[in-house]
Amino acid sequence: MTEHDVIIVGGGPTGLMLAGELALAGVDVAIVERRPNQDVEGSRASGLHPRAIELLDQRGIADRFLPQGTKHYAVALAGIILEARDRPTRHNYTLGLWQEKIERGLAEWISELAVTLYRGCEMANLVETAEQVDIQLTDGRRLGSSYLVGCDGGRSLVRKTAGIAFPGSEPQASYLIFEADIADEPPLGIRYGDRGLYALGRLDGGPRLRGIVTEERLERSAIPVEADLRAALKTGYGSDLGVREVTWMSRFTDAARQAEAYRKNRILLAGDAAHVHSPVGGQGLNVGLQDSVNLGWKLAQVVKGISSDVLLDTYHTERHPVGAALLELTLALTALNRGDEHTTALRGFVANTMKMDGPRRWYSAKVSGLDVRYGPEGCHPLLGRRMPDLDLVTADGPTRVFNLMRDARPLFLNLGTLESAVPKRWDERVRRVSATFTGVCEMPVIGVVPSPVAVLVRPDGHVAWVSTGDSEGLVEALTTWFGD
């Protein structure tokens, strides 16, 4: 038996990000990954949204990804392109970057941290006791840990073995996503069929194509064959377009399911293991990264004895509603992709609505992950929301908020003349910085908000406390989130 503090099953983007967060906090973490390396079959997810880029920036690793991708300052909805460069964030764009490069960047990051990887094997079974979780690997090795996190995808063995229910909507349509050559001149762009979407585009600007087609009948098999692709192309385009050299193909449905609980005792779920949905909107990978950053610091504090395991309940409380909203949005976007006359009329109505400034700003913030708020509205609009990356001046010179969050520690930021601040018993846990800010504090959708006198920022970048002139409620916030 080899012991670790935390074992993560699944080394995709969600698992890699979580491992990095835990390692930064000094936790002994290991990943179990069935692939022998970080190779990804096909292009899969195609980009990072603004909030995901912000999370990488908070850890000082965004520059590993930015030069590799293409910046898109717009979002798509209902067949139209909406301008979105006015989103109030330093990263007001979607970074077009294939999943393989995202995974490789995260893998390089954790290789610099104390993360153990068990590659080329899978979890065979698990046994949970009151003190720990033991798992057996398919290669015969046995591992033990205080907590186990399933980041092992929509068919999660961790979730199934733990007996966590996975309710949701049954699929109504199935789709094929593929990469191939086409002999005929391809009809590039989007078209809408009675059952769903058809789209063809050049892969990385070259001669090969990446496409999505809707199948004539609902198919549930996980492994499609080339004949299935030819049939779907004929349905949508009247011919198979001379498709050839199919190097990657995958089937997905419009089913939307969410784990009933993100935590069950010592077992937790993140990413696709916790929520599955149609890839329309391209949010799955991004929401998985946000799951990991929300969970990582909490799990680290529990493992290190800083906080009780009650803190882990807030992971479900905060992230389950986000996952539910994601499923609701993808169901709506999937419905808008049908081509019957009723849906076509609805799509036109939605498109016209989104051209108005208010709805456009709301939607662009929502699909960017910038609108998330944990908990109810409080004394200040910042409370519970992401801390914006303000430009500051400290005693050491100019800096910005995200530069102060590299080590994934809580941050107490004094921007005014607050007389009383963090009590000494939190000295080793909370970083304190005094700075001046003379700019405008602007939030997505809400607009400009009053600059705070002081803020307490959690390691995931969300604001835990805001001062409006005194330190009322600060000790309670420190105790709630960072132990007594």
Coordinates of N, CA and C in Angstrom, one line a residue, residues 56-192:
L56 N -5.7 30.8 -14.6 CA -4.3 30.4 -14.9 C -3.4 31.6 -14.6
D57 N -3.9 32.8 -14.9 CA -3.1 34.0 -14.6 C -2.9 34.2 -13.1
Q58 N -3.9 33.8 -12.3 CA -3.7 33.9 -10.8 C -2.6 33.0 -10.3
R59 N -2.3 32.0 -11.1 CA -1.2 31.1 -10.7 C 0.1 31.4 -11.4
G60 N 0.1 32.4 -12.3 CA 1.3 32.8 -13.0 C 1.7 31.9 -14.2
I61 N 0.7 31.2 -14.7 CA 1.0 30.3 -15.8 C 0.2 30.6 -17.1
A62 N -0.5 31.7 -17.1 CA -1.3 32.0 -18.3 C -0.4 32.2 -19.5
D63 N 0.8 32.8 -19.3 CA 1.7 33.0 -20.5 C 2.2 31.7 -21.1
R64 N 2.0 30.6 -20.5 CA 2.4 29.3 -21.1 C 1.4 29.0 -22.2
F65 N 0.2 29.5 -22.1 CA -0.8 29.1 -23.1 C -1.1 30.2 -24.1
L66 N -1.0 31.5 -23.7 CA -1.5 32.6 -24.6 C -0.7 32.6 -25.9
P67 N 0.6 32.4 -26.0 CA 1.2 32.5 -27.3 C 0.8 31.4 -28.3
Q68 N 0.3 30.3 -27.7 CA -0.1 29.1 -28.6 C -1.4 29.3 -29.2
G69 N -2.3 30.2 -28.7 CA -3.7 30.2 -29.2 C -4.0 31.5 -30.0
T70 N -5.2 31.5 -30.4 CA -5.8 32.7 -31.2 C -6.8 33.4 -30.3
K71 N -6.7 34.7 -30.2 CA -7.7 35.4 -29.4 C -8.9 35.8 -30.2
H72 N -10.1 35.5 -29.7 CA -11.4 35.8 -30.3 C -12.2 36.7 -29.4
Y73 N -12.5 37.9 -29.8 CA -13.1 38.9 -29.0 C -14.6 38.9 -29.2
A74 N -15.2 37.8 -29.4 CA -16.6 37.7 -29.6 C -17.2 36.4 -29.1
V75 N -18.5 36.3 -29.0 CA -19.1 35.0 -28.6 C -20.2 34.7 -29.6
A76 N -20.6 33.5 -29.8 CA -21.6 33.1 -30.8 C -22.8 32.7 -30.1
L77 N -24.0 33.0 -30.7 CA -25.3 32.6 -30.2 C -26.3 32.6 -31.3
A78 N -27.0 31.5 -31.5 CA -28.2 31.5 -32.4 C -27.8 31.9 -33.8
G79 N -26.6 31.6 -34.2 CA -26.2 31.8 -35.6 C -25.6 33.2 -35.8
I80 N -25.5 34.0 -34.7 CA -24.9 35.4 -34.9 C -23.7 35.5 -34.0
I81 N -22.8 36.4 -34.3 CA -21.6 36.7 -33.6 C -21.8 38.0 -32.8
L82 N -21.6 37.9 -31.5 CA -21.8 39.0 -30.6 C -20.5 39.6 -30.2
E83 N -20.3 40.9 -30.3 CA -19.1 41.6 -29.9 C -19.0 41.5 -28.4
A84 N -17.8 41.1 -27.9 CA -17.6 40.9 -26.4 C -16.3 41.5 -25.9
R85 N -15.7 42.3 -26.6 CA -14.4 42.8 -26.1 C -14.5 43.8 -25.0
D86 N -15.8 44.2 -24.7 CA -16.0 45.2 -23.6 C -16.2 44.5 -22.3
R87 N -16.0 43.2 -22.2 CA -16.1 42.5 -21.0 C -15.0 43.1 -20.1
P88 N -15.3 43.5 -18.8 CA -14.3 44.1 -18.0 C -13.4 43.1 -17.3
T89 N -12.4 42.6 -18.1 CA -11.4 41.7 -17.6 C -10.1 42.0 -18.5
R90 N -9.0 41.7 -17.9 CA -7.7 41.8 -18.7 C -7.7 40.8 -19.8
H91 N -8.5 39.7 -19.7 CA -8.5 38.7 -20.7 C -9.9 38.7 -21.3
N92 N -10.2 39.7 -22.1 CA -11.6 39.8 -22.6 C -11.8 39.1 -24.0
Y93 N -11.3 37.9 -24.0 CA -11.3 37.1 -25.3 C -11.4 35.6 -24.9
T94 N -11.8 34.8 -25.9 CA -11.7 33.4 -25.8 C -10.4 33.0 -26.5
L95 N -9.6 32.1 -25.9 CA -8.4 31.7 -26.5 C -8.6 30.4 -27.3
G96 N -8.5 30.5 -28.6 CA -8.7 29.3 -29.4 C -7.5 28.4 -29.2
L97 N -7.6 27.3 -28.6 CA -6.5 26.4 -28.3 C -7.0 25.0 -28.1
W98 N -6.5 24.0 -28.8 CA -7.0 22.7 -28.7 C -6.6 22.0 -27.4
Q99 N -7.4 21.1 -26.9 CA -7.3 20.5 -25.6 C -5.9 19.9 -25.4
E100 N -5.3 19.3 -26.5 CA -4.0 18.7 -26.3 C -3.0 19.7 -25.8
K101 N -3.0 20.9 -26.3 CA -2.1 21.9 -25.9 C -2.4 22.4 -24.5
I102 N -3.7 22.4 -24.1 CA -4.1 22.8 -22.8 C -3.6 21.8 -21.8
E103 N -3.8 20.5 -22.1 CA -3.3 19.5 -21.2 C -1.8 19.5 -21.1
R104 N -1.1 19.6 -22.2 CA 0.3 19.6 -22.1 C 0.9 20.7 -21.3
G105 N 0.3 21.9 -21.4 CA 0.7 23.0 -20.6 C 0.5 22.8 -19.1
L106 N -0.7 22.2 -18.7 CA -1.0 21.9 -17.3 C 0.0 20.8 -16.8
A107 N 0.2 19.8 -17.7 CA 1.1 18.7 -17.3 C 2.5 19.2 -17.0
E108 N 3.0 20.1 -17.8 CA 4.3 20.7 -17.6 C 4.4 21.5 -16.3
W109 N 3.3 22.2 -16.0 CA 3.2 22.9 -14.7 C 3.3 22.0 -13.5
I110 N 2.5 20.9 -13.5 CA 2.5 20.0 -12.3 C 3.8 19.2 -12.3
S111 N 4.5 19.1 -13.4 CA 5.8 18.3 -13.4 C 6.8 19.1 -12.6
E112 N 6.6 20.4 -12.4 CA 7.5 21.3 -11.6 C 7.1 21.3 -10.1
L113 N 6.0 20.7 -9.8 CA 5.5 20.6 -8.5 C 5.6 19.1 -8.0
A114 N 5.3 18.9 -6.7 CA 5.4 17.6 -6.1 C 4.2 16.8 -6.4
V115 N 3.9 16.3 -7.6 CA 2.8 15.5 -8.0 C 3.3 14.2 -8.5
T116 N 2.7 13.1 -7.9 CA 3.1 11.7 -8.3 C 2.1 11.3 -9.4
L117 N 2.5 10.7 -10.5 CA 1.6 10.2 -11.5 C 1.8 8.7 -11.6
Y118 N 0.6 8.0 -11.7 CA 0.6 6.6 -12.0 C -0.1 6.5 -13.3
R119 N 0.8 6.2 -14.4 CA 0.3 6.3 -15.7 C 0.1 4.8 -16.3
G120 N -0.7 4.7 -17.3 CA -0.9 3.4 -18.0 C -1.7 2.5 -17.2
C121 N -2.5 2.9 -16.2 CA -3.3 2.1 -15.4 C -4.6 2.8 -15.0
E122 N -5.6 2.1 -14.5 CA -6.8 2.6 -14.1 C -7.2 2.1 -12.7
M123 N -8.2 2.8 -12.1 CA -8.7 2.3 -10.8 C -9.6 1.1 -11.1
A124 N -9.4 0.0 -10.4 CA -10.2 -1.2 -10.6 C -11.3 -1.2 -9.6
N125 N -11.1 -0.8 -8.3 CA -12.1 -0.7 -7.3 C -11.7 0.2 -6.2
L126 N -12.6 0.5 -5.3 CA -12.2 1.3 -4.2 C -13.0 0.8 -2.9
V127 N -12.4 1.0 -1.8 CA -13.0 0.7 -0.5 C -12.8 1.9 0.4
E128 N -13.9 2.4 0.9 CA -13.9 3.6 1.8 C -14.1 3.2 3.2
T129 N -13.3 3.7 4.1 CA -13.5 3.5 5.5 C -13.7 4.8 6.2
A130 N -13.8 4.8 7.5 CA -14.0 6.1 8.2 C -12.8 7.0 8.2
E131 N -11.6 6.3 8.0 CA -10.3 7.1 8.0 C -9.7 7.4 6.7
Q132 N -10.0 6.5 5.7 CA -9.4 6.8 4.4 C -10.1 6.0 3.3
V133 N -9.6 6.2 2.0 CA -10.1 5.5 0.9 C -8.9 4.7 0.3
D134 N -9.1 3.4 0.1 CA -8.1 2.5 -0.5 C -8.6 2.2 -1.9
I135 N -7.7 2.2 -2.9 CA -8.1 1.8 -4.3 C -7.1 0.8 -4.8
Q136 N -7.5 -0.1 -5.6 CA -6.6 -1.1 -6.3 C -6.6 -0.7 -7.8
L137 N -5.4 -0.7 -8.3 CA -5.2 -0.3 -9.7 C -5.2 -1.6 -10.6
T138 N -5.5 -1.4 -11.9 CA -5.5 -2.5 -12.8 C -4.2 -3.2 -13.0
D139 N -3.1 -2.6 -12.5 CA -1.8 -3.3 -12.6 C -1.5 -4.0 -11.3
G140 N -2.4 -4.0 -10.4 CA -2.2 -4.7 -9.1 C -1.8 -3.9 -8.0
R141 N -1.3 -2.7 -8.2 CA -0.8 -1.8 -7.1 C -2.0 -1.3 -6.3
R142 N -1.7 -1.1 -5.0 CA -2.8 -0.5 -4.1 C -2.3 0.8 -3.5
L143 N -3.3 1.7 -3.5 CA -3.0 3.1 -3.0 C -4.0 3.4 -1.9
G144 N -3.6 4.2 -1.0 CA -4.5 4.7 0.1 C -4.3 6.2 0.2
S145 N -5.4 6.9 0.6 CA -5.4 8.3 0.7 C -6.5 8.8 1.7
S146 N -6.4 10.0 2.2 CA -7.4 10.6 3.0 C -8.7 10.9 2.2
Y147 N -8.5 11.4 1.0 CA -9.6 11.7 0.1 C -9.3 11.3 -1.3
L148 N -10.4 10.9 -2.0 CA -10.3 10.5 -3.4 C -11.2 11.4 -4.2
V149 N -10.7 11.9 -5.4 CA -11.4 12.8 -6.2 C -11.6 12.2 -7.6
G150 N -12.8 12.0 -8.0 CA -13.1 11.5 -9.4 C -13.1 12.6 -10.4
C151 N -12.1 12.6 -11.2 CA -12.0 13.5 -12.4 C -12.0 12.6 -13.7
D152 N -12.7 11.5 -13.6 CA -12.6 10.5 -14.6 C -13.7 10.5 -15.6
G153 N -14.3 11.6 -15.9 CA -15.2 11.8 -17.1 C -16.6 11.4 -16.8
G154 N -17.4 11.5 -17.9 CA -18.9 11.3 -17.8 C -19.3 9.9 -17.4
R155 N -18.5 8.9 -17.7 CA -18.7 7.5 -17.3 C -18.0 7.2 -16.0
S156 N -17.8 8.1 -15.2 CA -16.9 8.0 -14.0 C -17.1 6.7 -13.2
L157 N -16.1 5.9 -13.1 CA -16.1 4.7 -12.3 C -16.1 5.1 -10.8
V158 N -15.5 6.2 -10.5 CA -15.5 6.7 -9.1 C -16.9 7.0 -8.6
R159 N -17.6 7.8 -9.5 CA -19.0 8.1 -9.1 C -19.9 6.9 -9.0
K160 N -19.8 6.0 -9.9 CA -20.6 4.8 -9.9 C -20.3 3.9 -8.7
T161 N -19.0 3.7 -8.4 CA -18.6 2.9 -7.3 C -19.0 3.5 -6.0
A162 N -19.0 4.8 -5.9 CA -19.4 5.5 -4.7 C -20.9 5.5 -4.5
G163 N -21.6 5.1 -5.5 CA -23.1 5.1 -5.4 C -23.7 6.5 -5.5
I164 N -23.1 7.4 -6.2 CA -23.6 8.8 -6.3 C -24.6 8.8 -7.5
A165 N -25.8 9.2 -7.2 CA -26.8 9.2 -8.3 C -26.4 10.3 -9.3
F166 N -26.9 10.1 -10.6 CA -26.5 10.9 -11.7 C -27.8 11.2 -12.5
P167 N -28.7 12.0 -11.9 CA -30.0 12.2 -12.6 C -29.9 13.3 -13.7
G168 N -30.9 13.3 -14.6 CA -30.9 14.3 -15.6 C -31.8 14.0 -16.7
S169 N -31.7 14.6 -17.9 CA -32.6 14.4 -19.0 C -32.0 13.4 -19.9
E170 N -32.9 12.6 -20.5 CA -32.5 11.5 -21.5 C -32.1 12.2 -22.8
P171 N -31.3 11.6 -23.6 CA -30.9 12.2 -24.9 C -32.0 12.1 -25.9
Q172 N -32.1 13.1 -26.7 CA -33.1 13.1 -27.8 C -32.4 13.0 -29.2
A173 N -31.2 13.3 -29.2 CA -30.4 13.3 -30.5 C -29.0 12.9 -30.2
S174 N -28.3 12.3 -31.2 CA -26.9 12.0 -31.1 C -26.2 12.7 -32.3
Y175 N -24.9 13.0 -32.0 CA -24.1 13.8 -33.0 C -22.7 13.1 -33.2
L176 N -22.1 13.3 -34.3 CA -20.8 12.9 -34.5 C -19.9 14.1 -34.7
I177 N -18.7 14.1 -34.1 CA -17.7 15.1 -34.3 C -16.5 14.4 -34.9
F178 N -15.9 14.9 -35.9 CA -14.9 14.2 -36.7 C -13.9 15.1 -37.3
E179 N -12.7 14.5 -37.6 CA -11.7 15.1 -38.4 C -11.4 14.2 -39.6
A180 N -11.4 14.8 -40.8 CA -11.2 14.0 -42.0 C -10.9 14.9 -43.2
D181 N -10.6 14.2 -44.3 CA -10.5 14.9 -45.6 C -11.8 14.7 -46.3
I182 N -12.1 15.6 -47.2 CA -13.3 15.5 -48.0 C -12.9 15.8 -49.5
A183 N -13.3 14.9 -50.4 CA -12.9 15.0 -51.8 C -13.6 16.2 -52.5
D184 N -14.9 16.4 -52.2 CA -15.6 17.5 -52.8 C -15.2 18.8 -52.2
E185 N -15.6 19.9 -52.8 CA -15.4 21.2 -52.2 C -16.4 21.3 -51.1
P186 N -15.9 21.5 -49.8 CA -16.8 21.4 -48.7 C -17.7 22.6 -48.5
P187 N -18.9 22.4 -48.1 CA -19.8 23.5 -47.8 C -19.6 24.0 -46.4
L188 N -18.6 24.8 -46.3 CA -18.1 25.3 -44.9 C -19.2 26.2 -44.3
G189 N -19.2 26.1 -43.0 CA -20.2 26.9 -42.2 C -21.2 26.1 -41.5
I190 N -22.2 26.7 -41.0 CA -23.3 26.1 -40.2 C -24.6 26.0 -41.0
R191 N -25.3 24.9 -40.8 CA -26.6 24.8 -41.3 C -27.4 24.0 -40.3
Y192 N -28.7 24.2 -40.3 CA -29.6 23.6 -39.3 C -30.5 22.6 -39.9

